[in-house]
Coordinates of C-alpha atoms and ligand atoms in Angstrom, one line a residue:
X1 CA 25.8 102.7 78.7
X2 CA 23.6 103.3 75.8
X3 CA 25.7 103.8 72.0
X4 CA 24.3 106.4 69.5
X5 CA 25.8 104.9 66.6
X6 CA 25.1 101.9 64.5
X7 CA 28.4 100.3 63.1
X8 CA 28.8 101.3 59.3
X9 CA 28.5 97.2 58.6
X10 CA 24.7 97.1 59.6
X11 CA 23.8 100.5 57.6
X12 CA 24.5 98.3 54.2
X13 CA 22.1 95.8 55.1
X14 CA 19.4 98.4 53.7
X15 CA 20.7 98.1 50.6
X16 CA 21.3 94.4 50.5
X17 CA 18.1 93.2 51.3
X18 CA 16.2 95.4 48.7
X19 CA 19.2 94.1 46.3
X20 CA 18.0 90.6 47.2
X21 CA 14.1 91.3 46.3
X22 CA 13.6 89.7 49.6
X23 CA 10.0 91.0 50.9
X24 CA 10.6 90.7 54.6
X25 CA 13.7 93.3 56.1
X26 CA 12.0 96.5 54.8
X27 CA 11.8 98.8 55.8
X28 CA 14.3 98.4 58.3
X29 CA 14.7 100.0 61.4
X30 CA 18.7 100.3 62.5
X31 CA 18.6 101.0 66.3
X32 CA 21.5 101.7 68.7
X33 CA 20.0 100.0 72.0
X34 CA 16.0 99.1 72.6
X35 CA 14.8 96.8 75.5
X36 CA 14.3 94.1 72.6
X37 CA 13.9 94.3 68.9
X38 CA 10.6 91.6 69.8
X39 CA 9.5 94.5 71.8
X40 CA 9.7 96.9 68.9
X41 CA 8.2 94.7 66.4
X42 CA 5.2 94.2 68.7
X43 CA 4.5 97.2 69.1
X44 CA 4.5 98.5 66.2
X45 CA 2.5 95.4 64.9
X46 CA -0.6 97.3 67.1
X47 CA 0.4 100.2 65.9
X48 CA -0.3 98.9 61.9
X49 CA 3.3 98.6 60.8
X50 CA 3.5 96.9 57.8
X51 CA 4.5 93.5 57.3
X52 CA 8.3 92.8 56.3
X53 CA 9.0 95.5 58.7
X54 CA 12.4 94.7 61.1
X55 CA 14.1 96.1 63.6
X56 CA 17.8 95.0 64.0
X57 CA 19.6 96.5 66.9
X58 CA 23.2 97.5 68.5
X59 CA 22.1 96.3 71.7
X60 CA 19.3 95.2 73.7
X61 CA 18.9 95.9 77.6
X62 CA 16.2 92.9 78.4
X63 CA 16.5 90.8 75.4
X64 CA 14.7 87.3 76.2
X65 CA 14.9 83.8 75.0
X66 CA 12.7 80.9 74.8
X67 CA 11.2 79.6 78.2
X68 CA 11.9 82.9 80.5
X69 CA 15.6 82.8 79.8
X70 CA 17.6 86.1 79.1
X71 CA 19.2 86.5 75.9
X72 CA 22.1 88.8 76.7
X73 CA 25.0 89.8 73.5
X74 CA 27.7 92.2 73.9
X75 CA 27.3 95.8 72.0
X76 CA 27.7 96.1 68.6
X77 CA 29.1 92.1 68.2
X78 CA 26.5 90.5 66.8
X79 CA 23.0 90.4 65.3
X80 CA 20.0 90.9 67.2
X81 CA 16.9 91.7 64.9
X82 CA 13.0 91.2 64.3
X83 CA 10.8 90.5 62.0
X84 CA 7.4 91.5 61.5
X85 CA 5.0 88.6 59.7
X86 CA 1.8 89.6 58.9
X87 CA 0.3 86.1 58.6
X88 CA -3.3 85.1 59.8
X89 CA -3.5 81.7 60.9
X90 CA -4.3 79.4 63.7
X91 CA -1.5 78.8 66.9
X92 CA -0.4 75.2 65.8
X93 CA 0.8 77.2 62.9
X94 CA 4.0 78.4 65.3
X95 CA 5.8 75.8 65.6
X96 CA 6.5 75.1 62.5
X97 CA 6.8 78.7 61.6
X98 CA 9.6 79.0 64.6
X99 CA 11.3 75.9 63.1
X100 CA 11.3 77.2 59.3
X101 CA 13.1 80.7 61.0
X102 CA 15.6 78.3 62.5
X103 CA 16.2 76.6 59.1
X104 CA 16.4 80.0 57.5
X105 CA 19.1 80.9 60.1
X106 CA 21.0 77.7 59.5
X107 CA 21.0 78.3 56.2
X108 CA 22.2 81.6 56.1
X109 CA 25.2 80.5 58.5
X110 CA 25.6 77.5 55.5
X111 CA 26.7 80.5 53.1
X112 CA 28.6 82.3 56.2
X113 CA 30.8 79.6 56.9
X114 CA 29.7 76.2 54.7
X115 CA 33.0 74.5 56.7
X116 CA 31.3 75.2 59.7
X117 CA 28.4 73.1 59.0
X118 CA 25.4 74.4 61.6
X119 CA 23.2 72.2 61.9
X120 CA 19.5 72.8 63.7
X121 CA 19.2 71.7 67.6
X122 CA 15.2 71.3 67.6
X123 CA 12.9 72.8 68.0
X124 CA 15.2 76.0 66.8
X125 CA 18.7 76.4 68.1
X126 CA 21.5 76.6 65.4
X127 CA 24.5 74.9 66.6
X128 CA 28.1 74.9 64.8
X129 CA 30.2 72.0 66.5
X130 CA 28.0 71.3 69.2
X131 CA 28.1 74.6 70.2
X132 CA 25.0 77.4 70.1
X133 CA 25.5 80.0 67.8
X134 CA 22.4 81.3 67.4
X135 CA 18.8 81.4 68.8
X136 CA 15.2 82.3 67.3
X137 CA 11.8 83.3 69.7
X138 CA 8.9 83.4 67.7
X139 CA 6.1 85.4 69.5
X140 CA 2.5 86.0 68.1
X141 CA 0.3 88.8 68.3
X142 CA -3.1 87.6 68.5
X143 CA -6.7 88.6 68.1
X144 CA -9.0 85.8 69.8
X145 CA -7.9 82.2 69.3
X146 CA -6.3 83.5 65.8
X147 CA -2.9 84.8 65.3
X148 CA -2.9 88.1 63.4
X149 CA 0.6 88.7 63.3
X150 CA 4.3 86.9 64.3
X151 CA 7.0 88.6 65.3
X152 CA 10.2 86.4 64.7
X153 CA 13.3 87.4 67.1
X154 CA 16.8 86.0 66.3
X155 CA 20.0 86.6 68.1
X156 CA 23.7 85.2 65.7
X157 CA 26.7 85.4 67.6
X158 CA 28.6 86.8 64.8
X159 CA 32.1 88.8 66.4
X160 CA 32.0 87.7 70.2
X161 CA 35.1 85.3 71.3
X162 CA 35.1 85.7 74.8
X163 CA 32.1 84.0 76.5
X164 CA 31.1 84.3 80.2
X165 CA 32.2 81.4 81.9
X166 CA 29.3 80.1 82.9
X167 CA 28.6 79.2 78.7
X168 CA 31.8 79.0 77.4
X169 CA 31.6 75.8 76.7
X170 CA 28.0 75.8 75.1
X171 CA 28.2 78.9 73.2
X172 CA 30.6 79.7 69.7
X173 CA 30.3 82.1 67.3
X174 CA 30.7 82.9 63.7
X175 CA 34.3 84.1 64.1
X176 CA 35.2 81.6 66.0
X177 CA 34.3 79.0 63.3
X178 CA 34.5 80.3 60.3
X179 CA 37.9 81.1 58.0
X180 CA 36.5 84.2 56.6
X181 CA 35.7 87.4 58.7
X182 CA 31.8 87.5 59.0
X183 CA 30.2 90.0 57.7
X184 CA 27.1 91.1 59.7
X185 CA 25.2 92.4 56.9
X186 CA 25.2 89.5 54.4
X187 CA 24.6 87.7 57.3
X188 CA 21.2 89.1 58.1
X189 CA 20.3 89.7 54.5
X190 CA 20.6 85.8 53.8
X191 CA 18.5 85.2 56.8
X192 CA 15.4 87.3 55.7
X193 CA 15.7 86.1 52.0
X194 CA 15.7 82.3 53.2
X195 CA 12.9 83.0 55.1
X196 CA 11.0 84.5 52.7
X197 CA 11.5 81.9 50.5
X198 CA 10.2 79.0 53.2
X199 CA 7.6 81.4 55.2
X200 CA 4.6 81.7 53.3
X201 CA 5.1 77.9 52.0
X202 CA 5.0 76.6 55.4
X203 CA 2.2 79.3 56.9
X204 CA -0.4 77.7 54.1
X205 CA 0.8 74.1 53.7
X206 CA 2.7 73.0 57.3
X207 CA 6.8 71.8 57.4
X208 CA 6.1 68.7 54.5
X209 CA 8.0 70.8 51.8
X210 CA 10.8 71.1 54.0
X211 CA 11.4 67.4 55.3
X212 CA 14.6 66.8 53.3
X213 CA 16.0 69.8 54.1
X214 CA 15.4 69.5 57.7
X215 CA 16.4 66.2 58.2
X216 CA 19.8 67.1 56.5
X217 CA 20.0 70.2 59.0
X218 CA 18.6 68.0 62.0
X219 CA 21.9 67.9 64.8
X220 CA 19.2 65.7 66.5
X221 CA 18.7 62.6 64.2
X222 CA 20.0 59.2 65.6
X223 CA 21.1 60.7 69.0
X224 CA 20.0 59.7 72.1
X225 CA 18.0 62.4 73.6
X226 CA 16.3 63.4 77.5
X227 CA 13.2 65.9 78.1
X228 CA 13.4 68.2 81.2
X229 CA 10.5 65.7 82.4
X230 CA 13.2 62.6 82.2
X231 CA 11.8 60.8 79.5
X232 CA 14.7 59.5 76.9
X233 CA 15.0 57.9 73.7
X234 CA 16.5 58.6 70.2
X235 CA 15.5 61.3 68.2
X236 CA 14.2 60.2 64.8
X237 CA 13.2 63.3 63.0
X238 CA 10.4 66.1 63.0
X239 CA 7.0 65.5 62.4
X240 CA 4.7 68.0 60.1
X241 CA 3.5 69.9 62.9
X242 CA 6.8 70.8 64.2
X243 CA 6.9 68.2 66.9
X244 CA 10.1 66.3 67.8
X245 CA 10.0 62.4 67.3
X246 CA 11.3 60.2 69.5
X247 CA 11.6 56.5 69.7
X248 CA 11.3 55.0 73.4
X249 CA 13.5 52.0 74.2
X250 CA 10.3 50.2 74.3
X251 CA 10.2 50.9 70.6
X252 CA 7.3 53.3 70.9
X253 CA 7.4 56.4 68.7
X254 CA 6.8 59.5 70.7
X255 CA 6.4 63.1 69.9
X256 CA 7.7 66.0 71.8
X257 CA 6.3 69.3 71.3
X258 CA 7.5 72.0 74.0
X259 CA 10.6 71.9 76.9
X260 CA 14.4 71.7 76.0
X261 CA 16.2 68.9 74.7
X262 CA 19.3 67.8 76.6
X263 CA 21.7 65.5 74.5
X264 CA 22.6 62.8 76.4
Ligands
BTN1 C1 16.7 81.4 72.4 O1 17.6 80.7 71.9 O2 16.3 81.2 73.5 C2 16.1 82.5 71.6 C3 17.0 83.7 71.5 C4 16.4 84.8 70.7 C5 17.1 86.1 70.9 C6 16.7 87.2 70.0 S1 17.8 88.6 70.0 C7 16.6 89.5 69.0 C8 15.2 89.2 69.5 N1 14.9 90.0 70.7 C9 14.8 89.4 71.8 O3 14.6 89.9 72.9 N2 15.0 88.1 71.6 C10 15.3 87.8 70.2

């Protein structure tokens, strides 16, 4: 079933971001259901919208996450939004670009729910207690070997308590972990301020001016870690480029750079 209406929390966002000064959330398109908001902000990246531009939506009927998987929320729970980046630069620009959203989202969770303390599951997973709370898929629009345009998708669990079973134990939300109520709006208007303030940085000088922040976000650090391809050892931070260090039991430093991370 698709809804009409967009809950009276989400229409204040608006008004909060341009309150904020942040340049990326306007305008802002408030939708009831789309396929996925990534799907939106595509489009209309062809079709010359302007940069800043964001699509936030109720519900999604084939939202997607990173590597093929299906990113599926509950109506009107949580937050499920895109922005529009108009940014030219070369591909191994995105993955540091993906990591910076996923510091933006931690950090915007930090002023959710500071006792919660999220911390970043690499390359940009937001976990609170082990647990994912929320997700980011960074897609580019390109022209050529050049990237014209990014379109940066994040999915919070904000209001949902009841998981399926099959990720109940691998999924929490906002509610679940912080004291306060969550407020959707604040919520998405912190994440597009912190990411205006880190974007541009990291678009013209790589992830340097974000070490000590990342480290201190980093669920990673000192934890033994395995690749889908079976290769193990413990994670010892994130390199410039976005790449995951790890140190081999042979002592060797090596540096991951796509496939999922499996704490072990
Ligand atoms: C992941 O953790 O695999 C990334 C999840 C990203 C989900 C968001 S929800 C809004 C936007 N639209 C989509 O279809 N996906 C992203």
């Amino acid at each position: 079933m698709l809804i009409r209406r967009i809950a009276s929390d989400l229409e204040r966002a608006p008004a909060l971001v341009a309150e904020r000064g942040s340049a990326l959330g306007l305008p802002m398109h408030l939708l009831a259901s789309t396929t996925s908001t990534n799907d939106e902000a595509k489009h209309a990246a062809k079709d010359g919208a302007p940069g800043g531009s964001t699509w936030v939506a109720e519900q999604q009927t084939a939202g997607r996450g990173r590597q093929g998987r299906a990113w599926v929320s509950p109506r009107g729970e949580n937050l499920l939004f895109s922005v529009l980046v108009r940014v030219t630069c070369p591909p191994s620009r995105l993955p540091p670009i993906a990591l910076a959203a996923g510091l933006a989202v931690r950090d915007a969770l930090v002023l959710a729910a500071p006792e919660a303390a999220p911390k970043i599951k690499w390359p940009n997973d937001v976990l609170i207690d082990e647990k994912k709370v929320a997700g980011v898929l960074v897609e580019a629009v390109t022209a050529g070997s050049r990237v014209q345009a990014v379109v940066i998708g994040v999915g919070i669990n904000v209001h949902t308590r009841d998981f399926p079973a099959d990720i109940a134990d691998r999924a929490t939300s906002l509610a679940l972990a912080s004291r306060a109520p969550p407020d959707r709006a604040a919520v998405l208007a912190d994440v597009l301020t912190c990411l205006d303030r880190d974007l541009h940085i990291v678009v013209a000088r790589g992830l340097g001016l974000l070490r000590l922040r990342l480290e201190a976000a980093d669920a990673l650090r000192g934890r033994r870690v395995r690749s889908d391809t079976d290769d193990e050892g413990t994670a010892s931070g994130i390199d410039d480029d976005g790449r995951l260090l790890v140190r081999r039991d042979d002592d060797v430093l090596t540096r991951w750079s796509a496939g999922e991370v499996h704490l072990v």
